[in-house]
């Protein structure tokens, strides 16, 4: 830290002043200066880079909020890149970590990616100080916001119940140091928080949480282990799983919303979604079995495979993980296909990536928060706009090279090796065109892909529901519909 304290104080003081006075020109200047300090070529110590990256993310968040455009505002993307870059520093300023997590969540929420923001807010509120105050406030308002777009009465109830629970925790603090929050949490403040308090006062007679629900599972030992893994990793297609990992959430209850069709056409978009949902659940179990090395062992016998002497793993459980990942990528592409059919886009290609969403002006013009969420989520599977090489767009450890991995699984060769051989090679490798990855990294990326596929399916349903409600309200029509039979 020698020699850096004065510089850090200078940046902190002046950046805060520029943000308060909305001095955009000076903030853009500071962006250029800070980027030089954290560049890969810079020999600045990691702990200093992490602090500077935090300041840079705050600038980008302010620059983003200065414009009304959310669909493709590059400053939001740059803020998220900074947040994720902060996590990558091995010798980071851990005192700033809670603030980064909460700010990261706030940016995601601004982009309507609530289900990705919730776990980050929860991390933030486990600390004391600004992160706890801001985290509790934004978690409350975030749950209230998403509750108005859910279409299951029980889900709405529990989202508002948990919002009230976090609001009360904030109100119970002896002192609120954040001036804006201190004013906003007053019942008569007129803020979203204050209006919510007025709405829910005396609404919850019993504040029982999901974990106190009387439901008790009666599964076999093996099924219980699998379902416990799903709920603990927030992999059930059930919005209640984002609130808590209680047993009551261990059902994939997410279904396609009600939508209008011409007479006698049939509920085929709903059926298409059911097929995607069924595939996701199958691949999820396949991934689980791969993680736990559950496969028929005799399939490994008498294959006579080439050993490249670099720790290559040919066992069946690795193939299960590969197959499950390929399946998830397929489900994501089918998300684009269903959107294409519903909004009558008539696309020729349906890959779930930024390029596909960029071409769909109809989607942008919908002003639909969950189409915005899907657009930004697609960037996690897209290479950087200005760099076709590694790393991936978002500098996320889990997302790192995910797009390249997907292409190699589909069209190339993925060689999975034991983690002990990560930096080892026996050969010159002139003819080696494999995408080489350790088994641990494959599992990490797999979990990331599954979580994002789950989120995409939820955003898809909420996007369709948003459009249907808006259409009915604008056209003032009554729709007579039959209940879709469920299997």
XYZ file of C-alpha atoms in Angstrom, residues 80 129 162 166 230 243 306 362 377 382 487:
11
model
C -21.008 -5.719 -14.210
C -22.508 -1.384 7.667
C -40.353 -12.140 2.862
C -36.517 -7.929 5.479
C -31.660 -29.274 -6.156
C -36.538 -17.248 -1.119
C -5.744 -43.563 -26.378
C -39.840 -6.104 -31.973
C -28.602 -12.819 -19.713
C -21.529 -14.219 -25.816
C -49.635 -34.502 -16.583
